[in-house]
Every structure is written in structure tokens, then in C-alpha cells.
PDB file of C-alpha atoms and ligand atoms in Angstrom:
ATOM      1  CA  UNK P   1     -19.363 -30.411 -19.098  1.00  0.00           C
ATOM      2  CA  UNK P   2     -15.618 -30.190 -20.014  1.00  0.00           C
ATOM      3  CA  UNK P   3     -16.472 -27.917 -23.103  1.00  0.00           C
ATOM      4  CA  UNK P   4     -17.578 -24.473 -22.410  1.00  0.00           C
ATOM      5  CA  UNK P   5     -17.935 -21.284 -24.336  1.00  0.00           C
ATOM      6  CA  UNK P   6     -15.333 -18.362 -23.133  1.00  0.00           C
ATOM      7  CA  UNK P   7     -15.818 -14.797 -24.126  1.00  0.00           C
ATOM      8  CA  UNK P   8     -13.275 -12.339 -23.269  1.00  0.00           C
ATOM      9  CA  UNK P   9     -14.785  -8.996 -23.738  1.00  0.00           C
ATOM     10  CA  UNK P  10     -12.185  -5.993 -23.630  1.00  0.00           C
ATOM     11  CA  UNK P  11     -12.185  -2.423 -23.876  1.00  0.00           C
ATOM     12  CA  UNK P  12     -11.077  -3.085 -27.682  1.00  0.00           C
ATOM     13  CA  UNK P  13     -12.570  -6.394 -28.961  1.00  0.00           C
ATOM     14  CA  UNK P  14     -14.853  -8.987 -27.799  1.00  0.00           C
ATOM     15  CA  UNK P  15     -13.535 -12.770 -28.244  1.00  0.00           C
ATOM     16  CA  UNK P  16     -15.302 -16.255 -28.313  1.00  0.00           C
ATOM     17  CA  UNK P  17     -14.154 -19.548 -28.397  1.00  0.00           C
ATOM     18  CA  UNK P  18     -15.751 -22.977 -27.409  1.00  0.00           C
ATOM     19  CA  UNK P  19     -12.915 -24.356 -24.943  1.00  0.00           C
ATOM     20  CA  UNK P  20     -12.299 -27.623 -23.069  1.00  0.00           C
ATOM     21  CA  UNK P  21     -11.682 -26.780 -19.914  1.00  0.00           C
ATOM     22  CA  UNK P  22      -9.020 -30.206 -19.203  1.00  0.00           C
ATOM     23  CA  UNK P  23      -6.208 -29.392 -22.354  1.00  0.00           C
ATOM     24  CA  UNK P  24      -6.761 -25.207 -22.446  1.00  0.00           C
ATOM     25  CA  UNK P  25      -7.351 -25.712 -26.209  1.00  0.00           C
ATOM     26  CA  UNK P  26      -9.598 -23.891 -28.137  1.00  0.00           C
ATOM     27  CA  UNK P  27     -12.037 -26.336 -30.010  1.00  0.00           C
ATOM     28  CA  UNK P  28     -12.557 -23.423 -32.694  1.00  0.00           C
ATOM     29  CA  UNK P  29     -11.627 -20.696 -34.500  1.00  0.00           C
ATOM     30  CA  UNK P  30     -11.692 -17.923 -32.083  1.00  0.00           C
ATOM     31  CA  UNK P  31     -14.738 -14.910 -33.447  1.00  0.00           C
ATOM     32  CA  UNK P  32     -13.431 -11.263 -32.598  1.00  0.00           C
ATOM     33  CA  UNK P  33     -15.713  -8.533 -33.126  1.00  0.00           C
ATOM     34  CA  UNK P  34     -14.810  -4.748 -31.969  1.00  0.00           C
ATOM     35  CA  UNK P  35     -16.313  -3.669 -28.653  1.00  0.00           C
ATOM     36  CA  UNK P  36     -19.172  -1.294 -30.045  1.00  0.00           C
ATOM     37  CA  UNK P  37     -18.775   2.533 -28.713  1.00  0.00           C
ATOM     38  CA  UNK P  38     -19.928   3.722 -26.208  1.00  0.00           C
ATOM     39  CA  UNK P  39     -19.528   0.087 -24.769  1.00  0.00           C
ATOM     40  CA  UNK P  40     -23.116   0.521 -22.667  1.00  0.00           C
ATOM     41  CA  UNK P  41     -24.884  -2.872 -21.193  1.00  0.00           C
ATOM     42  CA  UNK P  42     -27.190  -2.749 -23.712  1.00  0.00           C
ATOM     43  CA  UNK P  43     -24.268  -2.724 -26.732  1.00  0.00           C
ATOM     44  CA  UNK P  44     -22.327  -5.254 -25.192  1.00  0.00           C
ATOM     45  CA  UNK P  45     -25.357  -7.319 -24.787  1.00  0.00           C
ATOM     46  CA  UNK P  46     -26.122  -7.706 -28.447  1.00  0.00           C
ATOM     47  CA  UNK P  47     -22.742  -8.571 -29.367  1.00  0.00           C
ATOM     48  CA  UNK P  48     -22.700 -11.269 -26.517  1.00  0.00           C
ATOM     49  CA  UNK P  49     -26.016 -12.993 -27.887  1.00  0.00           C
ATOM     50  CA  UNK P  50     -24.677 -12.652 -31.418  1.00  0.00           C
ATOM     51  CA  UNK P  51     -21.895 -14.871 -30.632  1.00  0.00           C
ATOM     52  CA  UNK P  52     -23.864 -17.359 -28.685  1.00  0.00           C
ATOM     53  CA  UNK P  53     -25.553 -17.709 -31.315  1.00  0.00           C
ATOM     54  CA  UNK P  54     -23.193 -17.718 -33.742  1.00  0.00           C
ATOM     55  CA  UNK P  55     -21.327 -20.760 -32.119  1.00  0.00           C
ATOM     56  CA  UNK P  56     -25.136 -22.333 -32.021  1.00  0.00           C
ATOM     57  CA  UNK P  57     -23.734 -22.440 -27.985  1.00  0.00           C
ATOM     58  CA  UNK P  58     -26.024 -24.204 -25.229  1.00  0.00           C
ATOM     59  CA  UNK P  59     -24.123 -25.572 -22.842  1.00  0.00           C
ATOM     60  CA  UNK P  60     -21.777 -23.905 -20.188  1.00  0.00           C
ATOM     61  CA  UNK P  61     -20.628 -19.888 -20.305  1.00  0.00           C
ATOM     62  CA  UNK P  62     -17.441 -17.990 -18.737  1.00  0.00           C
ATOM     63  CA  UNK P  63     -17.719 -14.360 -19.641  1.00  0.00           C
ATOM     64  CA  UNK P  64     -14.786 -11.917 -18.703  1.00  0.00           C
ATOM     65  CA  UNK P  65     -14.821  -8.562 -18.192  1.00  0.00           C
ATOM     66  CA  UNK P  66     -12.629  -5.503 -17.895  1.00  0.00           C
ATOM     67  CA  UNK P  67     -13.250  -4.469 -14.128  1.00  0.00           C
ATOM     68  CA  UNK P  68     -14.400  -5.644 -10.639  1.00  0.00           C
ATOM     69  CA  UNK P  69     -16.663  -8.429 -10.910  1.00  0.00           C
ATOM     70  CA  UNK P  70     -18.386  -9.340  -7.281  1.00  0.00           C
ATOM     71  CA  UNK P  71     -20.660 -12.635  -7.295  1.00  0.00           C
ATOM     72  CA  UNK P  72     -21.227 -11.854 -10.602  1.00  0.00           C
ATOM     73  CA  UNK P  73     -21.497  -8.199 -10.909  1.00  0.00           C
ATOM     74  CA  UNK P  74     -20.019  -5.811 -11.990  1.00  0.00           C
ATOM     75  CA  UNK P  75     -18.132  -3.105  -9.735  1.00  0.00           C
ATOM     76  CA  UNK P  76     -16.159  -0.650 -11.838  1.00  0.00           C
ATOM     77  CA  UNK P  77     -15.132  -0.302 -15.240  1.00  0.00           C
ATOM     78  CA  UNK P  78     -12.673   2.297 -16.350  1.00  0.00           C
ATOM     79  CA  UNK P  79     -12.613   1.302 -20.378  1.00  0.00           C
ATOM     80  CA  UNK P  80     -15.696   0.603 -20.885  1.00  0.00           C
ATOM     81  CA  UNK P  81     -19.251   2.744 -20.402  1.00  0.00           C
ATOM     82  CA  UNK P  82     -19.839   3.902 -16.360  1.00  0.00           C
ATOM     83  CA  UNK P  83     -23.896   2.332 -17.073  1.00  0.00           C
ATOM     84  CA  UNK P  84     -22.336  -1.210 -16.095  1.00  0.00           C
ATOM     85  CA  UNK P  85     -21.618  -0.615 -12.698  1.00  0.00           C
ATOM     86  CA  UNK P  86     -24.152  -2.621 -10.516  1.00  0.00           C
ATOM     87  CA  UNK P  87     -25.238  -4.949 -13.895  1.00  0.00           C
ATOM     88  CA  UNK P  88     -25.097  -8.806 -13.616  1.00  0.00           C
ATOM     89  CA  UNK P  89     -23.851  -9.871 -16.785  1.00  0.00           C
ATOM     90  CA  UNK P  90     -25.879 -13.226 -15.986  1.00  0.00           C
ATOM     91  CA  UNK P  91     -28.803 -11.196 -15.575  1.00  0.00           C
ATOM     92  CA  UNK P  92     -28.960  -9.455 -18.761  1.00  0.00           C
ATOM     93  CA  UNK P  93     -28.765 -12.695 -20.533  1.00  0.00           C
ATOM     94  CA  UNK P  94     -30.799 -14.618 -18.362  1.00  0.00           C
ATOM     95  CA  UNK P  95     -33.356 -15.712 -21.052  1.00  0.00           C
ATOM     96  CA  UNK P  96     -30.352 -17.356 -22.349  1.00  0.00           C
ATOM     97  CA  UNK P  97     -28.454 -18.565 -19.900  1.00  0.00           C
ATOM     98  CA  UNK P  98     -31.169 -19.865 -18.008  1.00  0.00           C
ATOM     99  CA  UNK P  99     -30.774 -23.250 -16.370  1.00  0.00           C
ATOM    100  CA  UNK P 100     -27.164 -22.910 -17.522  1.00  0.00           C
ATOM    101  CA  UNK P 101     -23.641 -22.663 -15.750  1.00  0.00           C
ATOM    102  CA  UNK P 102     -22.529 -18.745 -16.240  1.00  0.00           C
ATOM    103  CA  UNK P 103     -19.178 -17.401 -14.757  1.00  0.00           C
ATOM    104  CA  UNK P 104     -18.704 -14.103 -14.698  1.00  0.00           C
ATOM    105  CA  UNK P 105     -14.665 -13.177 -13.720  1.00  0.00           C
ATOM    106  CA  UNK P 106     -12.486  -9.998 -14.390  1.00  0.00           C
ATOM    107  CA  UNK P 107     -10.249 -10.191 -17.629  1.00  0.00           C
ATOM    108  CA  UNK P 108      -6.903 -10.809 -16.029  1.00  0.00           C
ATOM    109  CA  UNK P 109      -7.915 -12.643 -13.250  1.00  0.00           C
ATOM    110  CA  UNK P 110      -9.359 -15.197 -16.206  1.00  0.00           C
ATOM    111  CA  UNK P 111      -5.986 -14.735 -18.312  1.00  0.00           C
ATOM    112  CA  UNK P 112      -4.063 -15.632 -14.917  1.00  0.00           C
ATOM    113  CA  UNK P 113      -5.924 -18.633 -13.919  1.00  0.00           C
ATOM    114  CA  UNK P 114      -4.969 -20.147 -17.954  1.00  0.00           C
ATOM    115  CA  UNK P 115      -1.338 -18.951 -17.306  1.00  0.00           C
ATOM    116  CA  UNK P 116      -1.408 -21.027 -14.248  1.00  0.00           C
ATOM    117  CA  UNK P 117      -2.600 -24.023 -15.328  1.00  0.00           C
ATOM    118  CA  UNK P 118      -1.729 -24.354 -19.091  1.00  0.00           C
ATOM    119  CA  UNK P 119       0.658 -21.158 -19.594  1.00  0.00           C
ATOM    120  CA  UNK P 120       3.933 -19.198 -18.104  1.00  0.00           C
ATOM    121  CA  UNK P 121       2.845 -20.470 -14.787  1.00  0.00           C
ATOM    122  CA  UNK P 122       2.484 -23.948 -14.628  1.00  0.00           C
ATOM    123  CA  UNK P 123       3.670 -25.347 -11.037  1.00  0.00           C
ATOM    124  CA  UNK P 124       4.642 -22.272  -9.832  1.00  0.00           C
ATOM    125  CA  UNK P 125       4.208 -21.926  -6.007  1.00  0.00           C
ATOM    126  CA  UNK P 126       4.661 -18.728  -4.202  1.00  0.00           C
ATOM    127  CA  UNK P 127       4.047 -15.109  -5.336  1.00  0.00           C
ATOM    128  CA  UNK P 128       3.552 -14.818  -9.145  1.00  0.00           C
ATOM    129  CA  UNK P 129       2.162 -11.732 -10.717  1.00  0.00           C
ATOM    130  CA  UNK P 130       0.019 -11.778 -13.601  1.00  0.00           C
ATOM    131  CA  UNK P 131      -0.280  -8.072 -15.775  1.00  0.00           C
ATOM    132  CA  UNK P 132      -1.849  -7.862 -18.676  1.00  0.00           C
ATOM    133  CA  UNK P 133      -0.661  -4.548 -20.675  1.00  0.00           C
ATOM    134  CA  UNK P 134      -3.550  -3.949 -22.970  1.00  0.00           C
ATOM    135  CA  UNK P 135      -5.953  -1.123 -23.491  1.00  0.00           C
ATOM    136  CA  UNK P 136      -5.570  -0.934 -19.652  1.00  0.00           C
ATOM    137  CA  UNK P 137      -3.463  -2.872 -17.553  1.00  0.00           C
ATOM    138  CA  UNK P 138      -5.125  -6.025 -15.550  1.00  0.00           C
ATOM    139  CA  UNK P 139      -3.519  -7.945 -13.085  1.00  0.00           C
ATOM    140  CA  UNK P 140      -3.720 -11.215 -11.209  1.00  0.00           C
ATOM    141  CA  UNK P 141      -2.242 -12.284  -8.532  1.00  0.00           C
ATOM    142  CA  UNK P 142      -1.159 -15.848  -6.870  1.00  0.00           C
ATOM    143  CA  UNK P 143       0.078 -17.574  -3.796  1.00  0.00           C
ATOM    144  CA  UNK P 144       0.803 -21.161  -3.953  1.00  0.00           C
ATOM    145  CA  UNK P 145      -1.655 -20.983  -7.483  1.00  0.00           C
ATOM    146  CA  UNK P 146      -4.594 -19.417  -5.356  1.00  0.00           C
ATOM    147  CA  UNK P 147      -5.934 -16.725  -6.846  1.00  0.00           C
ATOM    148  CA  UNK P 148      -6.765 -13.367  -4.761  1.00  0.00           C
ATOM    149  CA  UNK P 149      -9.063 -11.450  -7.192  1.00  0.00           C
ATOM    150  CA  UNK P 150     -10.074  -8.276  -8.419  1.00  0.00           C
ATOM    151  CA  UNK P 151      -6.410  -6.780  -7.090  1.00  0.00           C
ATOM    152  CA  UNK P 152      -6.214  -3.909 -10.084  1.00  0.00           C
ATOM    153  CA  UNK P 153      -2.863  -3.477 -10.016  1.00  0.00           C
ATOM    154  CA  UNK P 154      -3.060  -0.957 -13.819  1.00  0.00           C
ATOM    155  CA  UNK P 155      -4.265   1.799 -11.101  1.00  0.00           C
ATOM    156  CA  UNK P 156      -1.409   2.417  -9.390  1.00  0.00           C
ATOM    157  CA  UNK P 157       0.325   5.845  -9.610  1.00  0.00           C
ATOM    158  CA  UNK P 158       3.100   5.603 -11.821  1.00  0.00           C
ATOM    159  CA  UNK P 159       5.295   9.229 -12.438  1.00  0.00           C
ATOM    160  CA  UNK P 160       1.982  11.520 -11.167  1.00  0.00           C
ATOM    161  CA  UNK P 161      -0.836   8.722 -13.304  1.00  0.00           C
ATOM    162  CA  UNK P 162      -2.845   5.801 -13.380  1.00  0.00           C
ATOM    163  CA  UNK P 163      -0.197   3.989 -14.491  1.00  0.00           C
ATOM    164  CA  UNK P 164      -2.166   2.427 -17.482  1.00  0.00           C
ATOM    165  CA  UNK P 165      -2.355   5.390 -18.928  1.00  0.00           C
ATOM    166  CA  UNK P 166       1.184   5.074 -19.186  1.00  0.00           C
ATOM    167  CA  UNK P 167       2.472   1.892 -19.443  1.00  0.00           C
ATOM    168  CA  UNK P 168      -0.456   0.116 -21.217  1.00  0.00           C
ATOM    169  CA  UNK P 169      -0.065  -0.993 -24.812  1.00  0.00           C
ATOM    170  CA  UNK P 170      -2.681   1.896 -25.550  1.00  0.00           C
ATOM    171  CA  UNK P 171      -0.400   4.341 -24.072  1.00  0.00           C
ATOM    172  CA  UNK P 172       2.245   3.568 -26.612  1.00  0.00           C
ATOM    173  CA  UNK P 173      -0.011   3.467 -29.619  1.00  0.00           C
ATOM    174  CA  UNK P 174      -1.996   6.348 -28.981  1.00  0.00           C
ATOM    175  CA  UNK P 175       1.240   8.329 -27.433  1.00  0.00           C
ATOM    176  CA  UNK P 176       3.108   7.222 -29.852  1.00  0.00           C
ATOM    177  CA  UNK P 177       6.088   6.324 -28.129  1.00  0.00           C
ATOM    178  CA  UNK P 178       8.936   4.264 -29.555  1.00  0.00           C
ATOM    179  CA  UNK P 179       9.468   0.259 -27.845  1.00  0.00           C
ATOM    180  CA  UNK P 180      12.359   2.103 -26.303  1.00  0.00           C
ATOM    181  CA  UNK P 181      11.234   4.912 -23.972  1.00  0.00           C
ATOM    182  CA  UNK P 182       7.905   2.194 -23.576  1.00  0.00           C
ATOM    183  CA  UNK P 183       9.640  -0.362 -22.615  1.00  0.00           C
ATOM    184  CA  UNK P 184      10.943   2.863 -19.914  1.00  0.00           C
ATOM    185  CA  UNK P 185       7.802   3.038 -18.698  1.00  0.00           C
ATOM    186  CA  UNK P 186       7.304  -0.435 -18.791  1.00  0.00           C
ATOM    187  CA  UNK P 187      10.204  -0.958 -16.167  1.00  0.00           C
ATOM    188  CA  UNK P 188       9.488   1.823 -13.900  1.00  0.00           C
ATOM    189  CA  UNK P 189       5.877  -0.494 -13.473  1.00  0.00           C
ATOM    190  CA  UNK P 190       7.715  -2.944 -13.103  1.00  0.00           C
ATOM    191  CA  UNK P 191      10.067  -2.036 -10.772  1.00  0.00           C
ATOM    192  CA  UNK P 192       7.162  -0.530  -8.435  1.00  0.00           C
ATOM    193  CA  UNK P 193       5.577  -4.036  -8.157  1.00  0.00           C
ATOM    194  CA  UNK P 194       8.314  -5.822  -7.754  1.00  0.00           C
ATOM    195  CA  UNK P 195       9.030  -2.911  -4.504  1.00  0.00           C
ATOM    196  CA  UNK P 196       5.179  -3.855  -3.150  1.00  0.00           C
ATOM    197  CA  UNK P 197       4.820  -7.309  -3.975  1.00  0.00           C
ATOM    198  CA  UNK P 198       8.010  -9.109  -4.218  1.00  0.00           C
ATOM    199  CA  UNK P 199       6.656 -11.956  -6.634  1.00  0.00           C
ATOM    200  CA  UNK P 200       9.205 -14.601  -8.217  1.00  0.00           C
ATOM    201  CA  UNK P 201       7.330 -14.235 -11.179  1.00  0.00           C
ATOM    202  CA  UNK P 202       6.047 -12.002 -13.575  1.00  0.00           C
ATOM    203  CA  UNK P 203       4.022 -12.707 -16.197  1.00  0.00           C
ATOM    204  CA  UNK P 204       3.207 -10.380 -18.970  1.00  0.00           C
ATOM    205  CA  UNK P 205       0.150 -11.188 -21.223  1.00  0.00           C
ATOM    206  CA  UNK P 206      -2.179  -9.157 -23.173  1.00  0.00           C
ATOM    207  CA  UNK P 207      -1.586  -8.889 -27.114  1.00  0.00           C
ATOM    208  CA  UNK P 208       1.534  -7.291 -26.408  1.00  0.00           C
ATOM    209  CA  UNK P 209       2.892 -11.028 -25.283  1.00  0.00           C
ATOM    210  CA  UNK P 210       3.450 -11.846 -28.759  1.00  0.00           C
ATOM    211  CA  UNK P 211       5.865  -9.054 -28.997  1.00  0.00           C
ATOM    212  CA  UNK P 212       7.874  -9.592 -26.372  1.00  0.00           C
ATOM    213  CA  UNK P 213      11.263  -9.636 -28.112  1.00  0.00           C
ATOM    214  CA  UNK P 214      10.686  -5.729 -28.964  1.00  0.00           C
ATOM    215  CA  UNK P 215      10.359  -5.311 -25.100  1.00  0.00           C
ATOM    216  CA  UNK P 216      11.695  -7.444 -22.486  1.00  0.00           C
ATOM    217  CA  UNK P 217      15.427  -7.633 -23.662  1.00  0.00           C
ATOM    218  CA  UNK P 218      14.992  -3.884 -23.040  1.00  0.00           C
ATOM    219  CA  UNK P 219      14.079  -3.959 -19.301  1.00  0.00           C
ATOM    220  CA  UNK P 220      16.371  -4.008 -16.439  1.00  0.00           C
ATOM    221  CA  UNK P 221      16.909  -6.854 -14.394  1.00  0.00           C
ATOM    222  CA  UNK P 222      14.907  -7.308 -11.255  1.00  0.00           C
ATOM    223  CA  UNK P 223      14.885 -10.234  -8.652  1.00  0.00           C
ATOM    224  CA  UNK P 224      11.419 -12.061 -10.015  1.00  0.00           C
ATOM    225  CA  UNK P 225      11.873 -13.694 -13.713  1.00  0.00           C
ATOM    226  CA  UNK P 226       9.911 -11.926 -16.349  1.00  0.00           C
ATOM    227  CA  UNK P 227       7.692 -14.142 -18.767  1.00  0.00           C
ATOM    228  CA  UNK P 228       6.037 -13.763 -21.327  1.00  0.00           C
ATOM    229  CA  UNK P 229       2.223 -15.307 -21.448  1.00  0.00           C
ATOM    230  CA  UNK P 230       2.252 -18.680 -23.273  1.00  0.00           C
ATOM    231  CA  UNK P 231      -1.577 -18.237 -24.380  1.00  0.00           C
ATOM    232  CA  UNK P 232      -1.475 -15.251 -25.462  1.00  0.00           C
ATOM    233  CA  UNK P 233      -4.403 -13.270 -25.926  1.00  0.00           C
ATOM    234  CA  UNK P 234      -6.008 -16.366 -25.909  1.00  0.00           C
ATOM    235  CA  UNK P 235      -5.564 -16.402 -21.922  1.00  0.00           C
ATOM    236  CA  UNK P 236      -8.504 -14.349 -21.176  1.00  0.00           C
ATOM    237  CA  UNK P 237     -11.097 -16.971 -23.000  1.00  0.00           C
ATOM    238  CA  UNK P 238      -9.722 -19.925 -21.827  1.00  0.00           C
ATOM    239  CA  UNK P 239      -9.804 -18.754 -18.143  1.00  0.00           C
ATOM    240  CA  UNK P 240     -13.390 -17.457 -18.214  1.00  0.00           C
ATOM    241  CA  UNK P 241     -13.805 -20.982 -19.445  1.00  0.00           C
ATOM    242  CA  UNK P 242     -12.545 -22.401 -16.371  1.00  0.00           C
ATOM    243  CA  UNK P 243     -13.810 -20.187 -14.311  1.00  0.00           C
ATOM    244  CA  UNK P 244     -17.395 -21.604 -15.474  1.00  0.00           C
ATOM    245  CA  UNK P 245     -16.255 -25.073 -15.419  1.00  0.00           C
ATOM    246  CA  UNK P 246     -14.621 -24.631 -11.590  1.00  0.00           C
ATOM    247  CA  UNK P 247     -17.665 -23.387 -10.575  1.00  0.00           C
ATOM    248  CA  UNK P 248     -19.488 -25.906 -11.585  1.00  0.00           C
ATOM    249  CA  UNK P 249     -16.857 -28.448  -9.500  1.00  0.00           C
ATOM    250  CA  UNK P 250     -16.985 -26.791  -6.842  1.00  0.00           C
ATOM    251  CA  UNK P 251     -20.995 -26.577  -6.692  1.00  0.00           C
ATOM    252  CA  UNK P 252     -20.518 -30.617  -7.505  1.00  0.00           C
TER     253      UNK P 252
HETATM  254  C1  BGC N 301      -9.568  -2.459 -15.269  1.00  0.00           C
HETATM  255  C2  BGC N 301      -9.245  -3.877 -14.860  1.00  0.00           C
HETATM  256  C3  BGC N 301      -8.940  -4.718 -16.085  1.00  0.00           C
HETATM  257  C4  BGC N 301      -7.860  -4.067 -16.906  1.00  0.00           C
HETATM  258  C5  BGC N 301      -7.566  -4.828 -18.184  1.00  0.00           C
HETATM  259  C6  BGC N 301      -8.426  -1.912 -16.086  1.00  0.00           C
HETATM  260  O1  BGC N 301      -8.712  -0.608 -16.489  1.00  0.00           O
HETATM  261  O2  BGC N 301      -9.780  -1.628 -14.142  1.00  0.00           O
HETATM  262  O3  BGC N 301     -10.331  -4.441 -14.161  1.00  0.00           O
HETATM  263  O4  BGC N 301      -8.548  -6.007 -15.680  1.00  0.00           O
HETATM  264  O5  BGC N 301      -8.218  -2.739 -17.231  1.00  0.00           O
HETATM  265  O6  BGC N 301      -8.689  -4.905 -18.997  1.00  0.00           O
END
């Protein structure tokens, strides 16, 4: 029960990796396949069976996703296609996942929980902040290393937008804006949650974490610490993983 599969799917790829839940390791080489466009239910299904089955996988699921996630369904979902809203994930598999232990948890809540117990945020009491600056920005957030979910922190209003439209690592490729004025942006988010939330800690994950040294030197000093994430993009599937696995403690 201490291996389960975690699939991170994002508004740009979809990741898989069998995981055991106790170390935070991946027991193999992550797949990544490319969200399909438009991302419906139905698109995002077939990808999800294909890597069950690729992995041969019949034990234990966590599945992330890149909006509100309720008991297991699916509430909003600004990157990928509007038809989700109301879907179970568990549901749509359910031929699959029958009889089996399926977690269902938004994409930065699931890359917080990993931070937390394997990552940037191991032992950490108090407030820390989890973003993720990705195609959108997620975030997670902490108290003592309880997690309050679905907080969606990347919708903010940031300079007149949704601030992941400006401060997201999309917003910098597609804008084209140099690590400089991003990292700007960057900041000004920063700043803003530091003003509403007053964490001691900030981490920042997402694919962008492995870049860090093009970005954080850049930003100005605030009163939390500013982290990168340890796991990387790997974050997202180990904490769906857990997320399975918890359940599963806490249902005993
Ligand atoms: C979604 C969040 C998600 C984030 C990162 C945002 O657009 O609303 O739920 O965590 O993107 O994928």
C-alpha cells in the first residue's frame, strides 16, 4: 500500500510515476505526454488510461488536477476545457479504478503536501506559502503543516489582471519578457502575498524551480524566506501520491 501511482496532469503535460509514498521517491522513470487540445474529459481520459496501462498499474491512484477539486470533483478549471466542471475524475475511470484507492487533489495543493514532507518545507511550522508559477499559478497553503485547500492564490489581481496571466512562467514565454522585468512581476506577486498572508515561507515550485538562479537573486527582499521547491516538478506526482495513500490512513 506504500507504492502508488501519481499523475500530475497540467494545463501543458500530463506526468506519471509509480511513487512510495514513505521516501517521496519515484520508483520509475517518470512518462510525460502533452495535455491533448482542447483538454475536454473525454481527451484527458484516454491519456489517463494510457498511462495506467502503460505502467501495467493496479494498485493505488492520486490524480492531480489544475483547479478546485471538492470530494473528488472537479470545480473550476481555467487552463484546461470548461466541460470538466462538475466531472469526478474517479468516475470517469471507474471501470478501472474500481475497488481501488483514487485521490483526486488540486495540482499545487499535491506539490505542497511533497514540499512539506520531503521538500523546501520539511518541519516548518507556521504560515508557509506554496506557489507554483507554471502555465498558471497554483498555490498551497499551511499552518503548522495543515493544509487549507483549494486557496487559488494565481487569481489575484495583480497591476489590473489575473495575476497568472502575468507572473506565470507562461506569461514570460508567451510575452516574451526578459528574467529581468519577469522576475518584476514576479516580486510585485510576491510582495502582494506577503501584504495578505504574512507567511515565513515561500516556496516557489513549478518547472520554473529549476531555474531559480535566473530569478530569485533578482527579487527584493521581503520578511518570509524565499525557496526554491526541492522536488521540482516532480512535487505535483509525488503529492497526489500521498494524497491517495493518506486517504487510505485515514479511512484505516
Ligand atoms: C488553477 C489552479 C491551479 C493552477 C496551477 C490555476 O489556473 O486555477 O487550480 O492550481 O492554475 O495549475
Amino acid at each position: 500500500m506504500n507504492h502508488v501511482l501519481g499523475i500530475d496532469i497540467g494545463g501543458t503535460g500530463i506526468k506519471a510515476a509509480p511513487v512510495d509514498v514513505t521516501t517521496g521517491r519515484l520508483l520509475a522513470e517518470r512518462a510525460k505526454v502533452a495535455t491533448p487540445r482542447p483538454a475536454t474529459p473525454a481527451a484527458v481520459e484516454a491519456v489517463l488510461r494510457q498511462l495506467i496501462s502503460d505502467f501495467a498499474w493496479s494498485g493505488p491512484l492520486g490524480i492531480t488536477f489544475p483547479g478546485v477539486v471538492i470530494d473528488g470533483t472537479i470545480r473550476t478549471a481555467a487552463n484546461l476545457h470548461p466541460d470538466w466542471i462538475g466531472v469526478s475524475v474517479a468516475d470517469l475511470l471507474n471501470d478501472v479504478t474500481a475497488g481501488k484507492q483514487v485521490a483526486v487533489i488540486n495540482d499545487a495543493d499535491a506539490a505542497g503536501l511533497a514540499e512539506m514532507r520531503f521538500g523546501a518545507g520539511t518541519g516548518e511550522r507556521g504560515v508557509v506559502l506554496m506557489l507554483t508559477l507554471g502555465t498558471g499559478i497554483g498555490s498551497a497553503l499551511f499552518y503548522d503543516g495543515i493544509l487549507v485547500p483549494n486557496t487559488e492564490f494565481g487569481h489575484i489581481e495583480l497591476d489590473g489582471e489575473d495575476a497568472e496571466r502575468r507572473a506565470s512562467e507562461r506569461a514570460r514565454e508567451e510575452q516574451d519578457l526578459s528574467w529581468g522585468k519577469w522576475a518584476g512581476r514576479v516580486d510585485a506577486y510576491l510582495d502582494k502575498m506577503e501584504q495578505l498572508l504574512s507567511p515565513q515561507l515561500i516556496i516557489i515550485g513549478g518547472g520554473i524551480s529549476r531555474k531559480s538562479d535566473k530569478f530569485l537573486p533578482r527579487l527584493t527582499t521581503l520578511r518570509a524566506r524565499v525557496l526554491p521547491a526541492a522536488l521540482h516538478n516532480d512535487a505535483g506526482i509525488v503529492g497526489g501520491a500521498m494524497a491517495a495513500h493518506d486517504q487510505t490512513a485515514a479511512l484505516g
